[in-house]
PDB file of C-alpha atoms in Angstrom:
ATOM      1  CA  MET A   1     -40.779 -18.504  37.573  1.00 68.00           C
ATOM      2  CA  THR A   2     -38.410 -20.972  37.768  1.00 69.00           C
ATOM      3  CA  MET A   3     -35.330 -17.994  37.826  1.00 74.00           C
ATOM      4  CA  GLU A   4     -37.337 -16.781  40.582  1.00 73.00           C
ATOM      5  CA  VAL A   5     -37.107 -19.916  42.965  1.00 70.00           C
ATOM      6  CA  LEU A   6     -33.648 -20.816  41.755  1.00 76.00           C
ATOM      7  CA  GLY A   7     -32.378 -16.921  42.255  1.00 80.00           C
ATOM      8  CA  THR A   8     -34.323 -16.953  45.822  1.00 76.00           C
ATOM      9  CA  LEU A   9     -32.563 -20.254  46.372  1.00 74.00           C
ATOM     10  CA  ILE A  10     -29.249 -20.092  45.563  1.00 81.00           C
ATOM     11  CA  GLY A  11     -28.870 -15.954  46.347  1.00 81.00           C
ATOM     12  CA  ALA A  12     -29.954 -16.950  50.208  1.00 76.00           C
ATOM     13  CA  ALA A  13     -27.616 -19.633  50.008  1.00 76.00           C
ATOM     14  CA  LEU A  14     -24.217 -17.546  48.993  1.00 82.00           C
ATOM     15  CA  GLN A  15     -25.168 -14.659  51.398  1.00 79.00           C
ATOM     16  CA  GLY A  16     -25.745 -17.467  54.151  1.00 73.00           C
ATOM     17  CA  GLN A  17     -21.893 -18.604  53.042  1.00 76.00           C
ATOM     18  CA  ILE A  18     -20.380 -15.043  52.741  1.00 80.00           C
ATOM     19  CA  VAL A  19     -21.532 -13.404  55.587  1.00 76.00           C
ATOM     20  CA  ALA A  20     -21.373 -16.057  58.129  1.00 70.00           C
ATOM     21  CA  SER A  21     -17.772 -14.936  59.054  1.00 69.00           C
ATOM     22  CA  ALA A  22     -19.709 -11.641  60.370  1.00 68.00           C
ATOM     23  CA  HIS A  23     -21.871 -13.766  63.103  1.00 60.00           C
ATOM     24  CA  VAL A  24     -18.945 -16.020  64.384  1.00 58.00           C
ATOM     25  CA  SER A  25     -16.583 -14.387  66.977  1.00 53.00           C
ATOM     26  CA  HIS A  26     -14.335 -16.701  69.011  1.00 51.00           C
ATOM     27  CA  HIS A  27     -14.439 -13.527  71.725  1.00 52.00           C
ATOM     28  CA  CYS A  28     -18.296 -14.623  72.751  1.00 63.00           C
ATOM     29  CA  THR A  29     -17.675 -18.222  73.165  1.00 53.00           C
ATOM     30  CA  VAL A  30     -15.054 -17.154  75.914  1.00 48.00           C
ATOM     31  CA  THR A  31     -16.968 -17.665  79.420  1.00 48.00           C
ATOM     32  CA  PRO A  32     -17.175 -14.291  80.949  1.00 49.00           C
ATOM     33  CA  PRO A  33     -15.991 -14.033  84.661  1.00 48.00           C
ATOM     34  CA  VAL A  34     -18.604 -14.168  87.200  1.00 46.00           C
ATOM     35  CA  ASN A  35     -17.892 -10.488  88.545  1.00 46.00           C
ATOM     36  CA  THR A  36     -18.110  -8.693  85.058  1.00 43.00           C
ATOM     37  CA  THR A  37     -20.705 -10.275  83.377  1.00 44.00           C
ATOM     38  CA  ASP A  38     -22.306  -6.518  82.420  1.00 46.00           C
ATOM     39  CA  SER A  39     -19.730  -5.684  80.995  1.00 41.00           C
ATOM     40  CA  TRP A  40     -19.047  -8.430  78.839  1.00 44.00           C
ATOM     41  CA  HIS A  41     -23.001  -8.118  78.100  1.00 48.00           C
ATOM     42  CA  ASP A  42     -22.107  -4.554  76.267  1.00 49.00           C
ATOM     43  CA  THR A  43     -18.569  -6.001  75.316  1.00 47.00           C
ATOM     44  CA  PRO A  44     -18.808  -6.012  71.358  1.00 49.00           C
ATOM     45  CA  SER A  45     -17.945  -9.290  69.295  1.00 48.00           C
ATOM     46  CA  PHE A  46     -16.503  -7.300  66.644  1.00 48.00           C
ATOM     47  CA  PRO A  47     -16.241  -3.697  65.039  1.00 50.00           C
ATOM     48  CA  ASP A  48     -18.772  -1.183  65.411  1.00 52.00           C
ATOM     49  CA  PRO A  49     -21.173  -1.725  62.185  1.00 50.00           C
ATOM     50  CA  SER A  50     -21.511   1.665  60.920  1.00 52.00           C
ATOM     51  CA  ASP A  51     -17.523   1.616  60.637  1.00 55.00           C
ATOM     52  CA  PRO A  52     -17.423   1.503  56.599  1.00 50.00           C
ATOM     53  CA  LEU A  53     -14.098  -0.373  56.796  1.00 56.00           C
ATOM     54  CA  SER A  54     -15.296  -2.984  59.766  1.00 75.00           C
ATOM     55  CA  HIS A  55     -15.178  -6.025  58.661  1.00 76.00           C
ATOM     56  CA  GLN A  56     -19.111  -7.088  58.547  1.00 78.00           C
ATOM     57  CA  ALA A  57     -19.336  -3.831  56.327  1.00 82.00           C
ATOM     58  CA  LYS A  58     -17.205  -5.475  54.418  1.00 85.00           C
ATOM     59  CA  VAL A  59     -19.131  -9.338  53.361  1.00 85.00           C
ATOM     60  CA  TYR A  60     -22.371  -7.699  53.522  1.00 85.00           C
ATOM     61  CA  MET A  61     -21.184  -5.188  50.663  1.00 89.00           C
ATOM     62  CA  ILE A  62     -19.718  -8.390  49.004  1.00 90.00           C
ATOM     63  CA  ALA A  63     -22.757 -10.597  49.771  1.00 88.00           C
ATOM     64  CA  ALA A  64     -25.108  -7.040  48.180  1.00 90.00           C
ATOM     65  CA  GLY A  65     -22.945  -7.850  45.057  1.00 92.00           C
ATOM     66  CA  VAL A  66     -23.678 -11.332  44.629  1.00 91.00           C
ATOM     67  CA  ILE A  67     -26.938 -11.203  45.196  1.00 89.00           C
ATOM     68  CA  GLY A  68     -26.694  -8.517  42.782  1.00 91.00           C
ATOM     69  CA  GLY A  69     -25.040 -10.705  39.826  1.00 91.00           C
ATOM     70  CA  VAL A  70     -27.289 -13.501  40.739  1.00 88.00           C
ATOM     71  CA  TYR A  71     -30.209 -10.654  40.652  1.00 86.00           C
ATOM     72  CA  LEU A  72     -29.041  -9.597  36.744  1.00 90.00           C
ATOM     73  CA  LEU A  73     -28.194 -13.481  35.627  1.00 88.00           C
ATOM     74  CA  GLY A  74     -31.966 -14.512  36.185  1.00 85.00           C
ATOM     75  CA  ILE A  75     -33.421 -11.447  34.089  1.00 86.00           C
ATOM     76  CA  VAL A  76     -30.889 -11.905  31.056  1.00 90.00           C
ATOM     77  CA  ILE A  77     -31.911 -15.732  31.310  1.00 88.00           C
ATOM     78  CA  LEU A  78     -35.566 -14.657  31.306  1.00 84.00           C
ATOM     79  CA  PHE A  79     -35.249 -12.466  28.326  1.00 89.00           C
ATOM     80  CA  LEU A  80     -33.391 -14.758  26.299  1.00 90.00           C
ATOM     81  CA  GLY A  81     -35.013 -17.794  26.999  1.00 88.00           C
ATOM     82  CA  VAL A  82     -38.702 -16.925  27.094  1.00 84.00           C
ATOM     83  CA  LYS A  83     -40.636 -15.226  24.349  1.00 83.00           C
ATOM     84  CA  GLU A  84     -43.879 -13.674  24.531  1.00 78.00           C
ATOM     85  CA  LYS A  85     -47.009 -14.710  22.506  1.00 75.00           C
ATOM     86  CA  ASP A  86     -50.518 -13.271  21.419  1.00 71.00           C
ATOM     87  CA  ASP A  87     -53.382 -15.797  22.529  1.00 67.00           C
ATOM     88  CA  PRO A  88     -53.604 -17.790  19.337  1.00 63.00           C
ATOM     89  CA  TYR A  89     -57.576 -18.121  19.805  1.00 62.00           C
ATOM     90  CA  ALA A  90     -58.266 -14.639  20.775  1.00 65.00           C
ATOM     91  CA  LEU A  91     -60.805 -12.736  18.312  1.00 65.00           C
ATOM     92  CA  SER A  92     -60.364  -9.407  15.950  1.00 64.00           C
ATOM     93  CA  SER A  93     -62.940  -7.648  18.155  1.00 60.00           C
ATOM     94  CA  ASP A  94     -61.209  -8.206  21.302  1.00 66.00           C
ATOM     95  CA  ARG A  95     -60.233  -5.446  23.378  1.00 72.00           C
ATOM     96  CA  THR A  96     -56.773  -4.894  25.691  1.00 73.00           C
ATOM     97  CA  ILE A  97     -58.104  -4.231  29.075  1.00 75.00           C
ATOM     98  CA  PRO A  98     -57.324  -0.848  29.923  1.00 79.00           C
ATOM     99  CA  PHE A  99     -55.002  -0.664  32.972  1.00 79.00           C
ATOM    100  CA  CYS A 100     -56.896   1.108  35.035  1.00 83.00           C
ATOM    101  CA  LYS A 101     -59.797  -0.418  33.958  1.00 82.00           C
ATOM    102  CA  GLY A 102     -58.135  -3.835  34.311  1.00 81.00           C
ATOM    103  CA  LEU A 103     -56.597  -3.651  37.802  1.00 84.00           C
ATOM    104  CA  GLY A 104     -60.020  -2.676  39.300  1.00 86.00           C
ATOM    105  CA  LEU A 105     -61.563  -5.647  37.709  1.00 84.00           C
ATOM    106  CA  THR A 106     -59.259  -8.065  39.396  1.00 86.00           C
ATOM    107  CA  MET A 107     -59.299  -6.189  42.568  1.00 87.00           C
ATOM    108  CA  LYS A 108     -63.280  -7.626  42.431  1.00 89.00           C
ATOM    109  CA  HIS A 109     -62.542 -10.682  41.621  1.00 89.00           C
ATOM    110  CA  GLY A 110     -62.762 -13.180  44.125  1.00 90.00           C
ATOM    111  CA  PRO A 111     -60.547 -15.826  43.313  1.00 91.00           C
ATOM    112  CA  TYR A 112     -57.318 -13.548  43.148  1.00 93.00           C
ATOM    113  CA  VAL A 113     -58.500 -11.683  46.357  1.00 93.00           C
ATOM    114  CA  LYS A 114     -58.364 -14.934  48.629  1.00 93.00           C
ATOM    115  CA  LEU A 115     -55.661 -16.035  47.183  1.00 93.00           C
ATOM    116  CA  THR A 116     -53.282 -12.834  46.841  1.00 92.00           C
ATOM    117  CA  ALA A 117     -54.780 -12.518  50.929  1.00 93.00           C
ATOM    118  CA  SER A 118     -53.421 -15.630  51.551  1.00 93.00           C
ATOM    119  CA  PHE A 119     -50.294 -15.887  50.490  1.00 91.00           C
ATOM    120  CA  LEU A 120     -49.559 -12.200  51.784  1.00 92.00           C
ATOM    121  CA  LEU A 121     -50.144 -13.479  55.137  1.00 92.00           C
ATOM    122  CA  ILE A 122     -48.557 -17.201  54.474  1.00 92.00           C
ATOM    123  CA  SER A 123     -45.182 -15.014  52.406  1.00 90.00           C
ATOM    124  CA  THR A 124     -45.297 -12.651  55.050  1.00 92.00           C
ATOM    125  CA  ALA A 125     -44.729 -16.011  57.774  1.00 91.00           C
ATOM    126  CA  VAL A 126     -42.049 -17.035  55.045  1.00 87.00           C
ATOM    127  CA  GLN A 127     -40.296 -13.791  55.624  1.00 87.00           C
ATOM    128  CA  LEU A 128     -40.501 -13.379  59.192  1.00 88.00           C
ATOM    129  CA  GLU A 129     -38.902 -16.356  59.598  1.00 85.00           C
ATOM    130  CA  GLN A 130     -35.895 -15.692  57.114  1.00 81.00           C
ATOM    131  CA  SER A 131     -34.725 -12.962  58.578  1.00 82.00           C
ATOM    132  CA  ASN A 132     -34.990 -13.445  61.977  1.00 86.00           C
ATOM    133  CA  PHE A 133     -33.383 -16.939  61.779  1.00 83.00           C
ATOM    134  CA  VAL A 134     -29.810 -15.761  61.569  1.00 80.00           C
ATOM    135  CA  LEU A 135     -30.563 -13.496  64.820  1.00 85.00           C
ATOM    136  CA  PHE A 136     -32.238 -16.410  66.581  1.00 86.00           C
ATOM    137  CA  CYS A 137     -29.363 -18.580  66.123  1.00 82.00           C
ATOM    138  CA  THR A 138     -26.600 -17.002  67.493  1.00 81.00           C
ATOM    139  CA  HIS A 139     -28.881 -14.670  70.603  1.00 83.00           C
ATOM    140  CA  ALA A 140     -32.094 -17.129  71.203  1.00 83.00           C
ATOM    141  CA  ALA A 141     -30.515 -20.970  70.383  1.00 81.00           C
ATOM    142  CA  ASP A 142     -26.689 -20.882  70.925  1.00 79.00           C
ATOM    143  CA  LEU A 143     -25.907 -21.907  67.581  1.00 80.00           C
ATOM    144  CA  ARG A 144     -23.860 -19.017  66.259  1.00 75.00           C
ATOM    145  CA  ASN A 145     -21.245 -21.615  64.483  1.00 77.00           C
ATOM    146  CA  HIS A 146     -24.038 -23.652  63.036  1.00 79.00           C
ATOM    147  CA  PHE A 147     -26.487 -21.234  61.104  1.00 76.00           C
ATOM    148  CA  GLN A 148     -25.007 -21.160  57.620  1.00 76.00           C
ATOM    149  CA  TYR A 149     -25.295 -24.915  57.696  1.00 82.00           C
ATOM    150  CA  LEU A 150     -28.874 -25.306  59.135  1.00 84.00           C
ATOM    151  CA  VAL A 151     -28.975 -22.342  55.834  1.00 80.00           C
ATOM    152  CA  VAL A 152     -28.206 -24.766  53.692  1.00 81.00           C
ATOM    153  CA  THR A 153     -29.629 -27.113  55.191  1.00 86.00           C
ATOM    154  CA  ILE A 154     -33.615 -25.571  54.308  1.00 84.00           C
ATOM    155  CA  LEU A 155     -32.034 -24.291  51.021  1.00 82.00           C
ATOM    156  CA  VAL A 156     -31.376 -28.203  49.764  1.00 84.00           C
ATOM    157  CA  SER A 157     -34.321 -29.328  51.062  1.00 88.00           C
ATOM    158  CA  ALA A 158     -36.529 -26.679  49.986  1.00 85.00           C
ATOM    159  CA  ALA A 159     -34.688 -26.884  46.106  1.00 82.00           C
ATOM    160  CA  VAL A 160     -34.816 -31.289  46.370  1.00 85.00           C
ATOM    161  CA  SER A 161     -38.528 -31.359  47.211  1.00 87.00           C
ATOM    162  CA  ILE A 162     -40.158 -28.944  44.422  1.00 85.00           C
ATOM    163  CA  PRO A 163     -40.212 -32.209  41.968  1.00 87.00           C
ATOM    164  CA  PHE A 164     -42.312 -33.632  45.249  1.00 90.00           C
ATOM    165  CA  TRP A 165     -44.101 -30.587  45.375  1.00 89.00           C
ATOM    166  CA  GLN A 166     -45.593 -30.458  41.990  1.00 87.00           C
ATOM    167  CA  LYS A 167     -46.639 -34.417  41.836  1.00 89.00           C
ATOM    168  CA  PHE A 168     -48.635 -34.447  45.162  1.00 90.00           C
ATOM    169  CA  LEU A 169     -50.729 -31.029  43.767  1.00 87.00           C
ATOM    170  CA  GLN A 170     -51.375 -32.688  40.611  1.00 85.00           C
ATOM    171  CA  ARG A 171     -52.690 -36.151  42.337  1.00 87.00           C
ATOM    172  CA  PHE A 172     -54.288 -34.789  45.084  1.00 86.00           C
ATOM    173  CA  GLY A 173     -55.233 -31.054  44.132  1.00 85.00           C
ATOM    174  CA  LYS A 174     -53.666 -28.319  44.809  1.00 87.00           C
ATOM    175  CA  LYS A 175     -55.737 -26.605  48.311  1.00 85.00           C
ATOM    176  CA  CYS A 176     -54.633 -30.027  49.384  1.00 86.00           C
ATOM    177  CA  ALA A 177     -50.790 -29.137  48.784  1.00 87.00           C
ATOM    178  CA  ALA A 178     -51.034 -25.817  50.787  1.00 87.00           C
ATOM    179  CA  CYS A 179     -51.338 -27.654  53.933  1.00 86.00           C
ATOM    180  CA  GLY A 180     -48.241 -28.872  53.906  1.00 86.00           C
ATOM    181  CA  ILE A 181     -47.036 -25.547  54.228  1.00 88.00           C
ATOM    182  CA  SER A 182     -48.527 -25.312  57.737  1.00 87.00           C
ATOM    183  CA  TRP A 183     -45.745 -28.468  58.425  1.00 87.00           C
ATOM    184  CA  MET A 184     -43.239 -25.498  59.926  1.00 85.00           C
ATOM    185  CA  ILE A 185     -45.368 -24.209  62.564  1.00 88.00           C
ATOM    186  CA  PRO A 186     -45.098 -27.120  65.062  1.00 88.00           C
ATOM    187  CA  PHE A 187     -41.036 -27.451  64.953  1.00 83.00           C
ATOM    188  CA  ALA A 188     -40.500 -23.953  65.122  1.00 84.00           C
ATOM    189  CA  VAL A 189     -42.543 -23.682  68.485  1.00 85.00           C
ATOM    190  CA  MET A 190     -40.358 -27.166  69.664  1.00 84.00           C
ATOM    191  CA  LEU A 191     -37.442 -24.618  68.524  1.00 83.00           C
ATOM    192  CA  VAL A 192     -38.158 -22.074  70.611  1.00 85.00           C
ATOM    193  CA  THR A 193     -39.227 -24.065  73.102  1.00 84.00           C
ATOM    194  CA  ILE A 194     -36.390 -26.872  73.180  1.00 81.00           C
ATOM    195  CA  PRO A 195     -33.018 -25.135  71.248  1.00 77.00           C
ATOM    196  CA  ASN A 196     -31.164 -28.225  71.227  1.00 81.00           C
ATOM    197  CA  LEU A 197     -28.479 -28.838  67.785  1.00 85.00           C
ATOM    198  CA  LEU A 198     -30.255 -32.423  66.395  1.00 87.00           C
ATOM    199  CA  LEU A 199     -33.351 -30.486  66.659  1.00 85.00           C
ATOM    200  CA  ALA A 200     -32.662 -26.777  64.637  1.00 86.00           C
ATOM    201  CA  TYR A 201     -31.649 -29.337  61.877  1.00 89.00           C
ATOM    202  CA  VAL A 202     -34.369 -31.441  61.776  1.00 88.00           C
ATOM    203  CA  VAL A 203     -36.194 -27.934  61.940  1.00 86.00           C
ATOM    204  CA  ALA A 204     -34.441 -26.943  59.361  1.00 87.00           C
ATOM    205  CA  PHE A 205     -35.363 -29.964  56.499  1.00 90.00           C
ATOM    206  CA  VAL A 206     -39.178 -29.673  57.307  1.00 89.00           C
ATOM    207  CA  SER A 207     -39.122 -25.813  56.892  1.00 87.00           C
ATOM    208  CA  GLY A 208     -37.456 -26.143  53.350  1.00 87.00           C
ATOM    209  CA  LEU A 209     -40.335 -28.431  52.389  1.00 89.00           C
ATOM    210  CA  SER A 210     -42.526 -26.342  53.960  1.00 89.00           C
ATOM    211  CA  ILE A 211     -40.906 -23.149  52.149  1.00 86.00           C
ATOM    212  CA  ALA A 212     -40.876 -25.389  48.920  1.00 87.00           C
ATOM    213  CA  ALA A 213     -44.837 -25.604  48.768  1.00 88.00           C
ATOM    214  CA  SER A 214     -45.133 -21.821  49.451  1.00 86.00           C
ATOM    215  CA  LEU A 215     -42.614 -20.790  46.828  1.00 84.00           C
ATOM    216  CA  LEU A 216     -44.489 -22.933  43.916  1.00 86.00           C
ATOM    217  CA  LEU A 217     -48.207 -23.172  44.963  1.00 89.00           C
ATOM    218  CA  PRO A 218     -49.290 -19.275  44.144  1.00 89.00           C
ATOM    219  CA  TRP A 219     -47.239 -19.494  40.729  1.00 87.00           C
ATOM    220  CA  SER A 220     -49.301 -22.775  40.001  1.00 89.00           C
ATOM    221  CA  MET A 221     -52.803 -21.512  40.971  1.00 91.00           C
ATOM    222  CA  LEU A 222     -52.519 -18.164  39.780  1.00 91.00           C
ATOM    223  CA  PRO A 223     -53.285 -19.407  36.211  1.00 90.00           C
ATOM    224  CA  ASP A 224     -56.706 -21.240  37.330  1.00 91.00           C
ATOM    225  CA  VAL A 225     -57.188 -17.635  38.439  1.00 92.00           C
ATOM    226  CA  VAL A 226     -56.322 -15.989  34.814  1.00 90.00           C
ATOM    227  CA  ASP A 227     -57.940 -18.443  33.371  1.00 90.00           C
ATOM    228  CA  ASN A 228     -61.224 -18.138  35.540  1.00 90.00           C
ATOM    229  CA  PHE A 229     -61.436 -14.399  34.975  1.00 89.00           C
ATOM    230  CA  ARG A 230     -60.719 -15.194  31.189  1.00 85.00           C
ATOM    231  CA  LEU A 231     -64.359 -17.359  31.478  1.00 85.00           C
ATOM    232  CA  GLN A 232     -65.905 -14.691  32.815  1.00 84.00           C
ATOM    233  CA  ASN A 233     -65.035 -11.751  30.512  1.00 80.00           C
ATOM    234  CA  PRO A 234     -64.661 -13.763  26.913  1.00 75.00           C
ATOM    235  CA  HIS A 235     -63.884 -10.463  24.598  1.00 72.00           C
ATOM    236  CA  GLY A 236     -60.863  -8.783  26.799  1.00 70.00           C
ATOM    237  CA  LYS A 237     -57.437  -9.642  26.190  1.00 73.00           C
ATOM    238  CA  GLY A 238     -54.002  -8.485  27.976  1.00 70.00           C
ATOM    239  CA  HIS A 239     -55.586  -9.276  31.476  1.00 81.00           C
ATOM    240  CA  GLU A 240     -52.776 -11.814  32.658  1.00 83.00           C
ATOM    241  CA  THR A 241     -50.192  -9.273  32.977  1.00 84.00           C
ATOM    242  CA  ILE A 242     -52.285  -7.228  35.482  1.00 87.00           C
ATOM    243  CA  PHE A 243     -52.517 -11.005  37.551  1.00 89.00           C
ATOM    244  CA  TYR A 244     -49.287 -11.376  38.075  1.00 88.00           C
ATOM    245  CA  SER A 245     -47.825  -8.118  38.283  1.00 87.00           C
ATOM    246  CA  SER A 246     -50.155  -7.439  40.740  1.00 88.00           C
ATOM    247  CA  TYR A 247     -49.224 -10.487  42.498  1.00 89.00           C
ATOM    248  CA  ALA A 248     -45.362  -9.981  42.319  1.00 87.00           C
ATOM    249  CA  PHE A 249     -45.880  -6.295  44.038  1.00 90.00           C
ATOM    250  CA  PHE A 250     -47.916  -7.795  46.705  1.00 88.00           C
ATOM    251  CA  THR A 251     -45.566 -10.867  47.178  1.00 86.00           C
ATOM    252  CA  LYS A 252     -43.037  -7.566  47.610  1.00 87.00           C
ATOM    253  CA  MET A 253     -44.797  -6.156  50.166  1.00 89.00           C
ATOM    254  CA  SER A 254     -45.206  -8.557  52.004  1.00 87.00           C
ATOM    255  CA  ALA A 255     -41.331  -9.175  52.409  1.00 85.00           C
ATOM    256  CA  GLY A 256     -41.255  -5.439  53.760  1.00 89.00           C
ATOM    257  CA  ILE A 257     -43.791  -5.925  56.365  1.00 90.00           C
ATOM    258  CA  GLY A 258     -42.828  -8.864  57.055  1.00 88.00           C
ATOM    259  CA  LEU A 259     -39.003  -7.016  57.265  1.00 88.00           C
ATOM    260  CA  GLY A 260     -40.901  -4.002  59.164  1.00 91.00           C
ATOM    261  CA  ILE A 261     -42.167  -6.411  62.132  1.00 90.00           C
ATOM    262  CA  SER A 262     -39.266  -7.555  62.773  1.00 90.00           C
ATOM    263  CA  ALA A 263     -37.143  -4.114  62.968  1.00 90.00           C
ATOM    264  CA  ALA A 264     -39.901  -2.016  64.890  1.00 91.00           C
ATOM    265  CA  GLY A 265     -39.626  -5.614  67.293  1.00 90.00           C
ATOM    266  CA  LEU A 266     -35.978  -5.739  67.500  1.00 89.00           C
ATOM    267  CA  GLU A 267     -35.793  -1.832  67.744  1.00 90.00           C
ATOM    268  CA  PHE A 268     -38.419  -1.744  71.231  1.00 90.00           C
ATOM    269  CA  THR A 269     -37.164  -4.135  72.940  1.00 89.00           C
ATOM    270  CA  GLY A 270     -32.920  -2.628  72.972  1.00 88.00           C
ATOM    271  CA  TYR A 271     -31.617  -4.912  70.082  1.00 87.00           C
ATOM    272  CA  LYS A 272     -28.487  -3.645  69.728  1.00 83.00           C
ATOM    273  CA  PRO A 273     -26.108  -5.047  67.108  1.00 78.00           C
ATOM    274  CA  GLY A 274     -22.701  -6.235  67.537  1.00 70.00           C
ATOM    275  CA  ILE A 275     -22.725  -7.474  71.072  1.00 76.00           C
ATOM    276  CA  CYS A 276     -22.116 -10.816  72.789  1.00 75.00           C
ATOM    277  CA  ARG A 277     -25.462 -11.418  74.463  1.00 81.00           C
ATOM    278  CA  GLN A 278     -28.580  -9.490  73.972  1.00 84.00           C
ATOM    279  CA  SER A 279     -31.177  -9.089  77.149  1.00 87.00           C
ATOM    280  CA  GLU A 280     -34.023 -10.696  78.031  1.00 88.00           C
ATOM    281  CA  ASP A 281     -36.606  -9.053  76.383  1.00 90.00           C
ATOM    282  CA  VAL A 282     -35.335  -9.201  72.656  1.00 90.00           C
ATOM    283  CA  ILE A 283     -34.577 -12.800  73.216  1.00 90.00           C
ATOM    284  CA  LEU A 284     -38.202 -13.228  74.114  1.00 91.00           C
ATOM    285  CA  THR A 285     -38.998 -10.549  71.039  1.00 91.00           C
ATOM    286  CA  LEU A 286     -36.517 -13.160  69.123  1.00 90.00           C
ATOM    287  CA  LYS A 287     -38.769 -16.522  70.062  1.00 90.00           C
ATOM    288  CA  ILE A 288     -42.248 -14.686  69.312  1.00 91.00           C
ATOM    289  CA  LEU A 289     -40.662 -13.917  65.929  1.00 90.00           C
ATOM    290  CA  ILE A 290     -39.583 -16.945  65.307  1.00 89.00           C
ATOM    291  CA  GLY A 291     -42.207 -19.096  66.067  1.00 87.00           C
ATOM    292  CA  ALA A 292     -45.661 -17.161  67.488  1.00 89.00           C
ATOM    293  CA  VAL A 293     -46.027 -14.857  64.380  1.00 91.00           C
ATOM    294  CA  PRO A 294     -45.337 -17.113  61.833  1.00 91.00           C
ATOM    295  CA  ALA A 295     -47.443 -19.740  63.172  1.00 91.00           C
ATOM    296  CA  ILE A 296     -51.129 -17.339  63.230  1.00 93.00           C
ATOM    297  CA  LEU A 297     -50.391 -15.715  59.681  1.00 93.00           C
ATOM    298  CA  ILE A 298     -49.740 -18.910  57.717  1.00 93.00           C
ATOM    299  CA  LEU A 299     -53.048 -20.244  59.401  1.00 93.00           C
ATOM    300  CA  ALA A 300     -54.558 -17.124  59.215  1.00 94.00           C
ATOM    301  CA  GLY A 301     -53.279 -17.801  55.599  1.00 93.00           C
ATOM    302  CA  LEU A 302     -54.257 -20.866  55.618  1.00 92.00           C
ATOM    303  CA  PHE A 303     -58.070 -20.312  56.850  1.00 94.00           C
ATOM    304  CA  ILE A 304     -58.636 -17.744  54.438  1.00 93.00           C
ATOM    305  CA  LEU A 305     -57.609 -20.722  51.267  1.00 91.00           C
ATOM    306  CA  LEU A 306     -60.333 -22.322  52.718  1.00 90.00           C
ATOM    307  CA  PHE A 307     -62.733 -19.853  50.675  1.00 92.00           C
ATOM    308  CA  TYR A 308     -60.438 -20.323  47.793  1.00 91.00           C
ATOM    309  CA  PRO A 309     -63.201 -21.286  45.516  1.00 90.00           C
ATOM    310  CA  ILE A 310     -61.784 -22.944  42.314  1.00 89.00           C
ATOM    311  CA  THR A 311     -61.449 -26.778  43.309  1.00 86.00           C
ATOM    312  CA  GLU A 312     -59.379 -29.880  40.652  1.00 86.00           C
ATOM    313  CA  GLU A 313     -63.047 -30.184  39.400  1.00 88.00           C
ATOM    314  CA  SER A 314     -64.093 -26.502  38.532  1.00 89.00           C
ATOM    315  CA  ARG A 315     -60.497 -26.241  37.174  1.00 88.00           C
ATOM    316  CA  LYS A 316     -60.962 -29.387  35.007  1.00 88.00           C
ATOM    317  CA  GLU A 317     -64.760 -27.052  33.882  1.00 90.00           C
ATOM    318  CA  THR A 318     -63.176 -24.105  33.063  1.00 88.00           C
ATOM    319  CA  LYS A 319     -60.354 -26.023  30.738  1.00 88.00           C
ATOM    320  CA  LEU A 320     -63.028 -27.254  29.047  1.00 90.00           C
ATOM    321  CA  ALA A 321     -65.413 -24.475  28.607  1.00 88.00           C
ATOM    322  CA  LEU A 322     -62.074 -21.997  27.216  1.00 84.00           C
ATOM    323  CA  GLU A 323     -61.708 -25.062  25.121  1.00 84.00           C
ATOM    324  CA  ALA A 324     -64.900 -24.677  23.731  1.00 85.00           C
ATOM    325  CA  LEU A 325     -65.329 -20.959  23.301  1.00 77.00           C
ATOM    326  CA  ARG A 326     -61.785 -21.310  21.490  1.00 74.00           C
TER     327      ARG A 326
END
């Protein structure tokens, strides 16, 4: 889990720095003559991105290689640093739950369904913010020369605030800490309505706090769900793998949903890669994808989380019951 969080933050920071030159164009900073607005609107700010020899294609290929290296490094550290152990408290009569049966049981487990549905929506909202932030800064907020620094601000804020969220959830509870994810909503809406450089950095900092909470909380709450399931199914084993792999699948699915919504919305409104100015419809779509849609998804996810049945008290009771069972 640590490697996933660090890999996500490091990978996003490195990619932002590498591809920054592909989105910064001195050509687009020149004020066009009054009578040539339409031609300036259609003039590419950089070579055709479909050209394999273009600068944009090269830097994105370099970024892809770097991200692949970070991915492999995280896998190696995980493989060498984590040793799998059998449950020392399992009885010899306990039987490993078959995958299909175990998947059916987990999908019927109320706490797991509510947790997964909640963070599927929240993760999709975060993916929408992340995937459209560069385009929003470039075309809707006139911050094309600052977006890489804003991305670094988000990532540093997220990395630094993870220990804070760990202390917070230990003291006030995990469901209470989940409210921190909603902090980005009012600031993102403010950035959409009042695009300002200083406000953009404030939004980046607060968004980092919310992203840290969204990264930490599900992995902190999932063990409670596993313990709750174990208490209800005391003679089964091997279910942990199903819980974690299923949740990982849903988080990856949220990334696909977020990218799909973004791509479909921008294509429908006529987004054209490489031009200096996008149409008003594209700019409006970017504002909606940054402000309105993530806000709705986060609020819907937090609403589902209200019905998440595992509280701090029930978690302690489950822990005591498992110790007695062992």
